[in-house]
Amino acid sequence: MADIVQILTTNPLARQLGVPQPTDLRRGRELPSGPVVLATAGGPGSLVRQTLDLLGINPLDALVDTPATRVTETDEEGRTREVPPSYPSRIGAIVLDATALTTVEDLEQVRAVLRPALRSLEASGRVVVVGLEPDTAGAPTAVASQQALQGITRTVGKELRKGATANLVLVDLLTGTPTTAADLASTLSFLLEGRSAYVSGEILHVGHAGDAAAPAPARRPFEGQIVVVTGAGRGIGAAIAETFARDGAMVVAVDVAAGGEGLSKVANRIGGHALQLDITAPDAGSRIAGHVAQRFGEAARIHTVVHNAGITRDKLLVNTDEERWASVLEVNLAAQIRINAVLLERSLPGGLDDGGRIVTVSSTTGLAGNAGQASYAASKAGLLGLVRAMGADPRLAERGITVNAVAPGVIATEMWGKVPLVKRELGQRMNSLQQAGRPVDVAEAIAHLADPATAAVTGQVLRVEGQLMIGA
Amino acid sequence: MSEQQMTSVPQPQTVPVPRDAVIVGGNRIPFGKAGGAYASASNQAMLTAALDGLVARFGLAGQQVGEVAAGAVLKHSRDFNLTRESVLGSALAPTTPAYDLQQACGTGLETVIQVANKIRLGQLDSGIAGGVDSASDAPIAVGEGLRKALIKANAARTPMQRVKALAGIRPGDLAPETPRNAEPRTGLSMGEHQARTALQWGVPREAQDELAVASHHHLARAWDSGFFDDLATGFLRLSRDEGLRPDTSVERLAQLQPVFGRGEGATMTAGNSTPLSDGAAVVLLSTREWAAERHLPVLARFVDAEVAAVDYVSGDEGLLMAPAYAVPRLLARRGLTLQDFDCYEIHEAFASTVLATLKAWESEEFCRDRLGLDAPLGRIDRDRLNVNGSSLAAGHPFAATGGRIVATLAKLLSEKGPGSRGLVSICAAGGQGVVAILEGC
Ligand SMILES: NC(=O)c1ccc[n+]([C@@H]2O[C@H](COP(=O)([O-])OP(=O)(O)OC[C@H]3O[C@@H](n4cnc5c(N)ncnc54)[C@H](O)[C@@H]3O)[C@@H](O)[C@H]2O)c1
């Protein structure tokens, strides 16, 4: 179905009128086409170089913009100006290891490597800055300098054009459990590849996976694994199911019986199972586990459960009664708390495996609030607390289970297509990528968090919103 | 001959005969009211949706099952290969054979019997049985005069001849012949036939209304409790049966005027008769081994079946009374009594059909004179009858009813546990009755 905005913006007339044309984003498991450039700031760091090595990426050295390296350019009218050194051809990404950065002066090195790189960055190129969790950086100056990286990265995200993104990864190096290259590999691979198409201006936290080193990133990381996706009958959930199936998973697709037609189409398309179930049913958790145990054998365990099913009952708070209020909190928050509790019972046949993953779908509304969505925002904000608490639970850490959330912004589903044109047009323009995301963009972020290789990320929320200009 | 070819020569097998055929599960779409949600859905679309839901439930996408047997009572001539076409449009492997079978309202159950028997004989390891019907998209035939004129015009060699042939059409010829829910040999509608039976057996209006209300309440409770979560798949805009009235009551039904029969003795209303409906239902059957290899559930075992027919044309017996004969024959063959069942599924063509059948089994005279038995079959425990509702509430898309009932009963029996027993009884146009026994696994 051709979106009206799409027609408007791809129309040559619209182009002449100056409506900015959204770039077709690079998606999927595709690295940038140009070379990856590696830079350091504050001193030589080895973490990123080792990580690129693990990923089989051979980086170019970064060009540095200093008065000495600038070149004189003469235009047709004979005027001259100094320009930064330029790369021989377009580059695909710049990865900046700023983990050794401790002073305000060190920040100059960040500017000096980014300036030439941004001028040569290809469409859908990547800026990835790796810094320290500021609070672990030590002296106040070091904390301040590390924190400064957030301002730089988020601004670069807003300045980039043509589908390029900028993100900051925070790691631990000075704590008792330092982040290793194996810990970082999955996140760096995600950010460089097209899978992170709609993630920009984001700060990602990578810790340490513990003794069992994370497996290296693979193209089909879910081969032979069972993945449960709720609300899989349509929209984002259908894309999640398809993405996991693409990456090798056997998907148990859950939705209410009313959504059964869509659900069976999704399940049949990906060779998975349809499980019709209202997640608010008191026995929902045991029915999911029961299905897995019966259909894959008593020894089978779930690798990932994705809590995607969600509803809205929008009304201003002044007009909201208890019934409306309760239904949203029940579906979006209470039901998955109950289901998690059941699936986490260790001895339960068909429960969540050690090394398993829980990923829940929050929303930017949960971070920023939205008029008319108090109950929805409550539920989605609640999820952020839930994953933080579960991510900090040592019993889960001991079992190698991670719990994370994604927070989608404006995602073009059928529901979004029903939003009035002007509101929709504004909504999808108010972000750095100047377009709405696709369901697959959310799905890729979820699959990344669920990846066995993403073992060092837990208790986090990953926004998939193309860097919204408003909100938190 | 290469080694490859040699190994592909089928080896004669000794098949232990007969082996068990089991019911793995079923799927139906919610049933629609004629002219309702499925008004523009074809039989093929509905049957395909029912198959796809079954395939998704059991993770069979791209796989081949032994065969698919299904049918429709009201069928367009273009649907001569309805089931095979539906299979080709479904997620099943295109190498899955399929055929149509038809025995009026008994179609669905007859396909189950057919597939089960092939499994029991070792001809199949798995199969899908079912049926579909649309009262909304029923074939409309042109009248005889128009039909002849059109054939003539088609055969015409010159434009003149064609004009002449078409000029022969009279205005009256243009009225379409819609299919009638009437017996060809008596010209009476099924309802009129049943009205006679109801009168003959003295089935009171209140009892019929009570049965209808129970059907609605039971079905509503089953939907509410999620019983159909793994038996039905939403289709188009329906997520529940369209004719279901959870809040109906005996008082409300008592308001309705009789539509069949005449005068004082007329008891049958739109409330206690099954409405015309649209829908599809399918059942997955297999051997125990086939199910076990795929980690599929086994709900119930198909035990046995019987079909009877009565001479309703001469008026010797009521049109829908054949199950009253089929059941005792089946009981005798299995050495069972009518009371040996945990669940009874008696298709509610009309409330009075169920009640007349039960009365017949309780009647000493009927059992002696008609069935040749020393004693009546006796009463059944009414609390075990159609416990999750039946056709009065769900609707009755003719060929889909058998699949609905078999899947529902199989799940009920599996909940009751191994060895529990269920009886299915379905009356059909043409004076036939198809009945079967299932046993919980
Ligand atoms: N579309 C967006 O722009 C957007 C933005 C932020 C967050 N989200 C979140 O993403 C998730 C998916 O959104 P979507 O746009 O695809 O919505 P959607 O309404 O298209 O799909 C939600 C699915 O969940 C199912 N569902 C609802 N209640 C259920 C229950 N009780 N049990 C089982 N299944 C149930 C629905 O039947 C439906 O198939 C939701 O959690 C939503 O809040 C969406």
mmCIF file of N, CA and C in Angstrom, chain A residues 309-402:
data_model
loop_
_atom_site.group_PDB
_atom_site.id
_atom_site.type_symbol
_atom_site.label_atom_id
_atom_site.label_comp_id
_atom_site.label_asym_id
_atom_site.label_seq_id
_atom_site.Cartn_x
_atom_site.Cartn_y
_atom_site.Cartn_z
ATOM 1 N N ALA A 309 3.130 -8.001 22.420
ATOM 2 C CA ALA A 309 1.689 -7.713 22.412
ATOM 3 C C ALA A 309 1.426 -6.468 23.247
ATOM 4 N N GLY A 310 0.658 -5.552 22.695
ATOM 5 C CA GLY A 310 0.361 -4.343 23.430
ATOM 6 C C GLY A 310 -0.889 -3.684 22.873
ATOM 7 N N ILE A 311 -1.532 -2.884 23.713
ATOM 8 C CA ILE A 311 -2.741 -2.182 23.279
ATOM 9 C C ILE A 311 -2.690 -0.728 23.749
ATOM 10 N N THR A 312 -3.525 0.086 23.124
ATOM 11 C CA THR A 312 -3.713 1.457 23.600
ATOM 12 C C THR A 312 -5.209 1.676 23.823
ATOM 13 N N ARG A 313 -5.549 2.478 24.801
ATOM 14 C CA ARG A 313 -6.943 2.936 25.005
ATOM 15 C C ARG A 313 -6.848 4.419 25.306
ATOM 16 N N ASP A 314 -6.547 5.192 24.257
ATOM 17 C CA ASP A 314 -6.182 6.588 24.468
ATOM 18 C C ASP A 314 -7.355 7.457 24.906
ATOM 19 N N LYS A 315 -7.125 8.231 25.912
ATOM 20 C CA LYS A 315 -8.075 9.238 26.428
ATOM 21 C C LYS A 315 -7.288 10.132 27.363
ATOM 22 N N LEU A 316 -7.643 11.398 27.405
ATOM 23 C CA LEU A 316 -7.021 12.272 28.389
ATOM 24 C C LEU A 316 -7.292 11.705 29.779
ATOM 25 N N LEU A 317 -6.366 11.893 30.662
ATOM 26 C CA LEU A 317 -6.514 11.326 32.000
ATOM 27 C C LEU A 317 -7.803 11.789 32.670
ATOM 28 N N VAL A 318 -8.199 13.028 32.379
ATOM 29 C CA VAL A 318 -9.432 13.526 32.999
ATOM 30 C C VAL A 318 -10.661 12.740 32.538
ATOM 31 N N ASN A 319 -10.534 12.028 31.432
ATOM 32 C CA ASN A 319 -11.683 11.265 30.921
ATOM 33 C C ASN A 319 -11.509 9.762 31.068
ATOM 34 N N THR A 320 -10.510 9.321 31.807
ATOM 35 C CA THR A 320 -10.201 7.891 31.866
ATOM 36 C C THR A 320 -10.837 7.240 33.084
ATOM 37 N N ASP A 321 -11.618 6.182 32.842
ATOM 38 C CA ASP A 321 -12.206 5.442 33.968
ATOM 39 C C ASP A 321 -11.320 4.237 34.300
ATOM 40 N N GLU A 322 -11.699 3.523 35.368
ATOM 41 C CA GLU A 322 -10.837 2.447 35.863
ATOM 42 C C GLU A 322 -10.727 1.280 34.881
ATOM 43 N N GLU A 323 -11.795 1.094 34.091
ATOM 44 C CA GLU A 323 -11.781 -0.060 33.193
ATOM 45 C C GLU A 323 -10.762 0.132 32.076
ATOM 46 N N ARG A 324 -10.804 1.317 31.443
ATOM 47 C CA ARG A 324 -9.829 1.661 30.412
ATOM 48 C C ARG A 324 -8.402 1.584 30.939
ATOM 49 N N TRP A 325 -8.261 2.175 32.099
ATOM 50 C CA TRP A 325 -6.953 2.243 32.753
ATOM 51 C C TRP A 325 -6.394 0.838 32.941
ATOM 52 N N ALA A 326 -7.227 -0.022 33.524
ATOM 53 C CA ALA A 326 -6.768 -1.358 33.905
ATOM 54 C C ALA A 326 -6.412 -2.202 32.684
ATOM 55 N N SER A 327 -7.209 -2.090 31.612
ATOM 56 C CA SER A 327 -6.979 -3.005 30.484
ATOM 57 C C SER A 327 -5.595 -2.788 29.886
ATOM 58 N N VAL A 328 -5.171 -1.542 29.792
ATOM 59 C CA VAL A 328 -3.861 -1.252 29.197
ATOM 60 C C VAL A 328 -2.735 -1.750 30.097
ATOM 61 N N LEU A 329 -2.858 -1.475 31.386
ATOM 62 C CA LEU A 329 -1.799 -1.908 32.300
ATOM 63 C C LEU A 329 -1.739 -3.426 32.389
ATOM 64 N N GLU A 330 -2.904 -4.042 32.269
ATOM 65 C CA GLU A 330 -2.978 -5.499 32.348
ATOM 66 C C GLU A 330 -2.247 -6.146 31.160
ATOM 67 N N VAL A 331 -2.596 -5.720 29.947
ATOM 68 C CA VAL A 331 -1.990 -6.330 28.754
ATOM 69 C C VAL A 331 -0.509 -5.947 28.640
ATOM 70 N N ASN A 332 -0.223 -4.652 28.835
ATOM 71 C CA ASN A 332 1.122 -4.172 28.511
ATOM 72 C C ASN A 332 2.162 -4.419 29.605
ATOM 73 N N LEU A 333 1.682 -4.601 30.828
ATOM 74 C CA LEU A 333 2.659 -4.707 31.919
ATOM 75 C C LEU A 333 2.430 -5.920 32.824
ATOM 76 N N ALA A 334 1.226 -6.021 33.399
ATOM 77 C CA ALA A 334 1.001 -7.073 34.400
ATOM 78 C C ALA A 334 1.128 -8.468 33.794
ATOM 79 N N ALA A 335 0.586 -8.643 32.580
ATOM 80 C CA ALA A 335 0.581 -9.984 31.982
ATOM 81 C C ALA A 335 2.001 -10.504 31.803
ATOM 82 N N GLN A 336 2.898 -9.649 31.326
ATOM 83 C CA GLN A 336 4.246 -10.182 31.086
ATOM 84 C C GLN A 336 5.032 -10.396 32.366
ATOM 85 N N ILE A 337 4.694 -9.653 33.401
ATOM 86 C CA ILE A 337 5.352 -9.915 34.692
ATOM 87 C C ILE A 337 4.977 -11.322 35.163
ATOM 88 N N ARG A 338 3.679 -11.663 35.010
ATOM 89 C CA ARG A 338 3.232 -13.006 35.411
ATOM 90 C C ARG A 338 3.882 -14.080 34.539
ATOM 91 N N ILE A 339 3.909 -13.836 33.232
ATOM 92 C CA ILE A 339 4.460 -14.840 32.319
ATOM 93 C C ILE A 339 5.954 -15.062 32.615
ATOM 94 N N ASN A 340 6.682 -13.976 32.827
ATOM 95 C CA ASN A 340 8.106 -14.117 33.150
ATOM 96 C C ASN A 340 8.293 -14.974 34.390
ATOM 97 N N ALA A 341 7.475 -14.701 35.409
ATOM 98 C CA ALA A 341 7.628 -15.431 36.672
ATOM 99 C C ALA A 341 7.495 -16.934 36.431
ATOM 100 N N VAL A 342 6.538 -17.318 35.584
ATOM 101 C CA VAL A 342 6.347 -18.743 35.308
ATOM 102 C C VAL A 342 7.514 -19.291 34.480
ATOM 103 N N LEU A 343 7.870 -18.586 33.417
ATOM 104 C CA LEU A 343 8.890 -19.115 32.510
ATOM 105 C C LEU A 343 10.263 -19.165 33.166
ATOM 106 N N LEU A 344 10.454 -18.389 34.228
ATOM 107 C CA LEU A 344 11.764 -18.374 34.884
ATOM 108 C C LEU A 344 11.916 -19.481 35.927
ATOM 109 N N GLU A 345 10.808 -20.231 36.175
ATOM 110 C CA GLU A 345 10.946 -21.384 37.077
ATOM 111 C C GLU A 345 11.919 -22.354 36.434
ATOM 112 N N ARG A 346 12.996 -22.625 37.132
ATOM 113 C CA ARG A 346 14.095 -23.322 36.494
ATOM 114 C C ARG A 346 13.753 -24.747 36.075
ATOM 115 N N SER A 347 12.928 -25.421 36.874
ATOM 116 C CA SER A 347 12.676 -26.835 36.585
ATOM 117 C C SER A 347 11.511 -27.023 35.615
ATOM 118 N N LEU A 348 10.909 -25.922 35.194
ATOM 119 C CA LEU A 348 9.699 -26.042 34.377
ATOM 120 C C LEU A 348 10.021 -26.520 32.951
ATOM 121 N N PRO A 349 9.449 -27.664 32.554
ATOM 122 C CA PRO A 349 9.640 -28.076 31.155
ATOM 123 C C PRO A 349 9.071 -27.003 30.225
ATOM 124 N N GLY A 350 9.843 -26.629 29.233
ATOM 125 C CA GLY A 350 9.376 -25.610 28.303
ATOM 126 C C GLY A 350 9.556 -24.194 28.818
ATOM 127 N N GLY A 351 10.278 -24.015 29.914
ATOM 128 C CA GLY A 351 10.544 -22.676 30.452
ATOM 129 C C GLY A 351 11.722 -22.024 29.753
ATOM 130 N N LEU A 352 12.177 -20.910 30.344
ATOM 131 C CA LEU A 352 13.287 -20.170 29.723
ATOM 132 C C LEU A 352 14.614 -20.848 30.074
ATOM 133 N N ASP A 353 15.429 -21.008 29.063
ATOM 134 C CA ASP A 353 16.714 -21.688 29.197
ATOM 135 C C ASP A 353 17.726 -20.810 29.938
ATOM 136 N N ASP A 354 18.705 -21.438 30.534
ATOM 137 C CA ASP A 354 19.868 -20.672 30.999
ATOM 138 C C ASP A 354 20.524 -20.062 29.767
ATOM 139 N N GLY A 355 21.037 -18.860 29.912
ATOM 140 C CA GLY A 355 21.563 -18.172 28.726
ATOM 141 C C GLY A 355 20.448 -17.601 27.868
ATOM 142 N N GLY A 356 19.236 -17.630 28.407
ATOM 143 C CA GLY A 356 18.080 -17.170 27.641
ATOM 144 C C GLY A 356 17.940 -15.657 27.647
ATOM 145 N N ARG A 357 16.943 -15.198 26.911
ATOM 146 C CA ARG A 357 16.759 -13.762 26.734
ATOM 147 C C ARG A 357 15.285 -13.383 26.918
ATOM 148 N N ILE A 358 15.064 -12.269 27.592
ATOM 149 C CA ILE A 358 13.733 -11.670 27.625
ATOM 150 C C ILE A 358 13.864 -10.287 27.011
ATOM 151 N N VAL A 359 13.068 -10.003 26.007
ATOM 152 C CA VAL A 359 13.089 -8.671 25.411
ATOM 153 C C VAL A 359 11.653 -8.160 25.387
ATOM 154 N N THR A 360 11.458 -6.959 25.875
ATOM 155 C CA THR A 360 10.111 -6.413 25.889
ATOM 156 C C THR A 360 10.058 -5.157 25.029
ATOM 157 N N VAL A 361 8.846 -4.893 24.516
ATOM 158 C CA VAL A 361 8.678 -3.743 23.630
ATOM 159 C C VAL A 361 8.027 -2.613 24.416
ATOM 160 N N SER A 362 8.830 -1.626 24.770
ATOM 161 C CA SER A 362 8.332 -0.435 25.445
ATOM 162 C C SER A 362 7.952 0.575 24.365
ATOM 163 N N SER A 363 8.139 1.840 24.613
ATOM 164 C CA SER A 363 7.811 2.861 23.624
ATOM 165 C C SER A 363 8.460 4.166 24.047
ATOM 166 N N THR A 364 8.731 5.032 23.079
ATOM 167 C CA THR A 364 9.259 6.342 23.458
ATOM 168 C C THR A 364 8.232 7.092 24.286
ATOM 169 N N THR A 365 6.963 6.725 24.147
ATOM 170 C CA THR A 365 5.928 7.322 24.988
ATOM 171 C C THR A 365 6.180 7.003 26.468
ATOM 172 N N GLY A 366 6.789 5.859 26.706
ATOM 173 C CA GLY A 366 7.127 5.488 28.078
ATOM 174 C C GLY A 366 8.235 6.366 28.640
ATOM 175 N N LEU A 367 9.058 6.916 27.752
ATOM 176 C CA LEU A 367 10.155 7.777 28.191
ATOM 177 C C LEU A 367 9.703 9.224 28.307
ATOM 178 N N ALA A 368 8.854 9.654 27.360
ATOM 179 C CA ALA A 368 8.548 11.080 27.257
ATOM 180 C C ALA A 368 7.123 11.430 27.644
ATOM 181 N N GLY A 369 6.232 10.439 27.728
ATOM 182 C CA GLY A 369 4.826 10.734 27.953
ATOM 183 C C GLY A 369 4.189 11.256 26.684
ATOM 184 N N ASN A 370 2.875 11.246 26.650
ATOM 185 C CA ASN A 370 2.171 11.735 25.470
ATOM 186 C C ASN A 370 0.738 12.051 25.870
ATOM 187 N N ALA A 371 0.276 13.232 25.502
ATOM 188 C CA ALA A 371 -1.075 13.631 25.892
ATOM 189 C C ALA A 371 -2.079 12.584 25.417
ATOM 190 N N GLY A 372 -2.955 12.174 26.292
ATOM 191 C CA GLY A 372 -3.975 11.195 25.936
ATOM 192 C C GLY A 372 -3.535 9.764 26.140
ATOM 193 N N GLN A 373 -2.301 9.575 26.612
ATOM 194 C CA GLN A 373 -1.806 8.205 26.736
ATOM 195 C C GLN A 373 -1.259 7.891 28.129
ATOM 196 N N ALA A 374 -1.910 8.411 29.143
ATOM 197 C CA ALA A 374 -1.379 8.200 30.493
ATOM 198 C C ALA A 374 -1.251 6.713 30.832
ATOM 199 N N SER A 375 -2.280 5.933 30.518
ATOM 200 C CA SER A 375 -2.224 4.517 30.882
ATOM 201 C C SER A 375 -1.146 3.800 30.074
ATOM 202 N N TYR A 376 -1.065 4.146 28.807
ATOM 203 C CA TYR A 376 -0.066 3.536 27.927
ATOM 204 C C TYR A 376 1.337 3.923 28.395
ATOM 205 N N ALA A 377 1.519 5.209 28.665
ATOM 206 C CA ALA A 377 2.833 5.673 29.120
ATOM 207 C C ALA A 377 3.191 5.022 30.452
ATOM 208 N N ALA A 378 2.186 4.846 31.302
ATOM 209 C CA ALA A 378 2.440 4.183 32.584
ATOM 210 C C ALA A 378 2.967 2.776 32.339
ATOM 211 N N SER A 379 2.282 2.053 31.447
ATOM 212 C CA SER A 379 2.682 0.666 31.205
ATOM 213 C C SER A 379 4.062 0.593 30.566
ATOM 214 N N LYS A 380 4.321 1.486 29.633
ATOM 215 C CA LYS A 380 5.586 1.405 28.899
ATOM 216 C C LYS A 380 6.755 1.902 29.749
ATOM 217 N N ALA A 381 6.490 2.892 30.628
ATOM 218 C CA ALA A 381 7.525 3.328 31.560
ATOM 219 C C ALA A 381 7.773 2.243 32.591
ATOM 220 N N GLY A 382 6.678 1.598 33.013
ATOM 221 C CA GLY A 382 6.810 0.496 33.963
ATOM 222 C C GLY A 382 7.756 -0.580 33.439
ATOM 223 N N LEU A 383 7.671 -0.841 32.140
ATOM 224 C CA LEU A 383 8.539 -1.870 31.548
ATOM 225 C C LEU A 383 10.014 -1.501 31.698
ATOM 226 N N LEU A 384 10.302 -0.208 31.641
ATOM 227 C CA LEU A 384 11.695 0.215 31.760
ATOM 228 C C LEU A 384 12.218 -0.098 33.162
ATOM 229 N N GLY A 385 11.342 0.138 34.147
ATOM 230 C CA GLY A 385 11.719 -0.224 35.512
ATOM 231 C C GLY A 385 11.881 -1.729 35.647
ATOM 232 N N LEU A 386 10.976 -2.447 35.002
ATOM 233 C CA LEU A 386 11.012 -3.909 35.086
ATOM 234 C C LEU A 386 12.330 -4.459 34.551
ATOM 235 N N VAL A 387 12.740 -3.999 33.368
ATOM 236 C CA VAL A 387 13.965 -4.565 32.801
ATOM 237 C C VAL A 387 15.191 -4.120 33.615
ATOM 238 N N ARG A 388 15.132 -2.909 34.172
ATOM 239 C CA ARG A 388 16.270 -2.467 34.972
ATOM 240 C C ARG A 388 16.421 -3.353 36.206
ATOM 241 N N ALA A 389 15.285 -3.611 36.843
ATOM 242 C CA ALA A 389 15.322 -4.440 38.052
ATOM 243 C C ALA A 389 15.754 -5.869 37.722
ATOM 244 N N MET A 390 15.192 -6.430 36.656
ATOM 245 C CA MET A 390 15.540 -7.807 36.301
ATOM 246 C C MET A 390 16.988 -7.880 35.817
ATOM 247 N N GLY A 391 17.420 -6.840 35.130
ATOM 248 C CA GLY A 391 18.794 -6.816 34.644
ATOM 249 C C GLY A 391 19.792 -6.793 35.797
ATOM 250 N N ALA A 392 19.344 -6.271 36.942
ATOM 251 C CA ALA A 392 20.243 -6.178 38.099
ATOM 252 C C ALA A 392 20.100 -7.384 39.027
ATOM 253 N N ASP A 393 19.240 -8.323 38.668
ATOM 254 C CA ASP A 393 18.973 -9.470 39.534
ATOM 255 C C ASP A 393 20.110 -10.496 39.414
ATOM 256 N N PRO A 394 20.874 -10.696 40.490
ATOM 257 C CA PRO A 394 22.034 -11.604 40.393
ATOM 258 C C PRO A 394 21.629 -13.049 40.054
ATOM 259 N N ARG A 395 20.411 -13.449 40.435
ATOM 260 C CA ARG A 395 20.004 -14.830 40.123
ATOM 261 C C ARG A 395 19.872 -15.031 38.621
ATOM 262 N N LEU A 396 19.407 -13.984 37.939
ATOM 263 C CA LEU A 396 19.304 -14.092 36.481
ATOM 264 C C LEU A 396 20.697 -14.007 35.861
ATOM 265 N N ALA A 397 21.519 -13.120 36.405
ATOM 266 C CA ALA A 397 22.878 -12.973 35.866
ATOM 267 C C ALA A 397 23.622 -14.301 35.973
ATOM 268 N N GLU A 398 23.437 -14.963 37.102
ATOM 269 C CA GLU A 398 24.097 -16.245 37.318
ATOM 270 C C GLU A 398 23.682 -17.271 36.263
ATOM 271 N N ARG A 399 22.442 -17.172 35.837
ATOM 272 C CA ARG A 399 21.961 -18.107 34.807
ATOM 273 C C ARG A 399 22.253 -17.608 33.399
ATOM 274 N N GLY A 400 22.897 -16.454 33.291
ATOM 275 C CA GLY A 400 23.238 -15.947 31.962
ATOM 276 C C GLY A 400 22.027 -15.414 31.206
ATOM 277 N N ILE A 401 20.969 -15.100 31.955
ATOM 278 C CA ILE A 401 19.750 -14.579 31.323
ATOM 279 C C ILE A 401 19.816 -13.053 31.285
ATOM 280 N N THR A 402 19.569 -12.470 30.140
ATOM 281 C CA THR A 402 19.522 -11.011 30.050
ATOM 282 C C THR A 402 18.092 -10.554 29.823
#
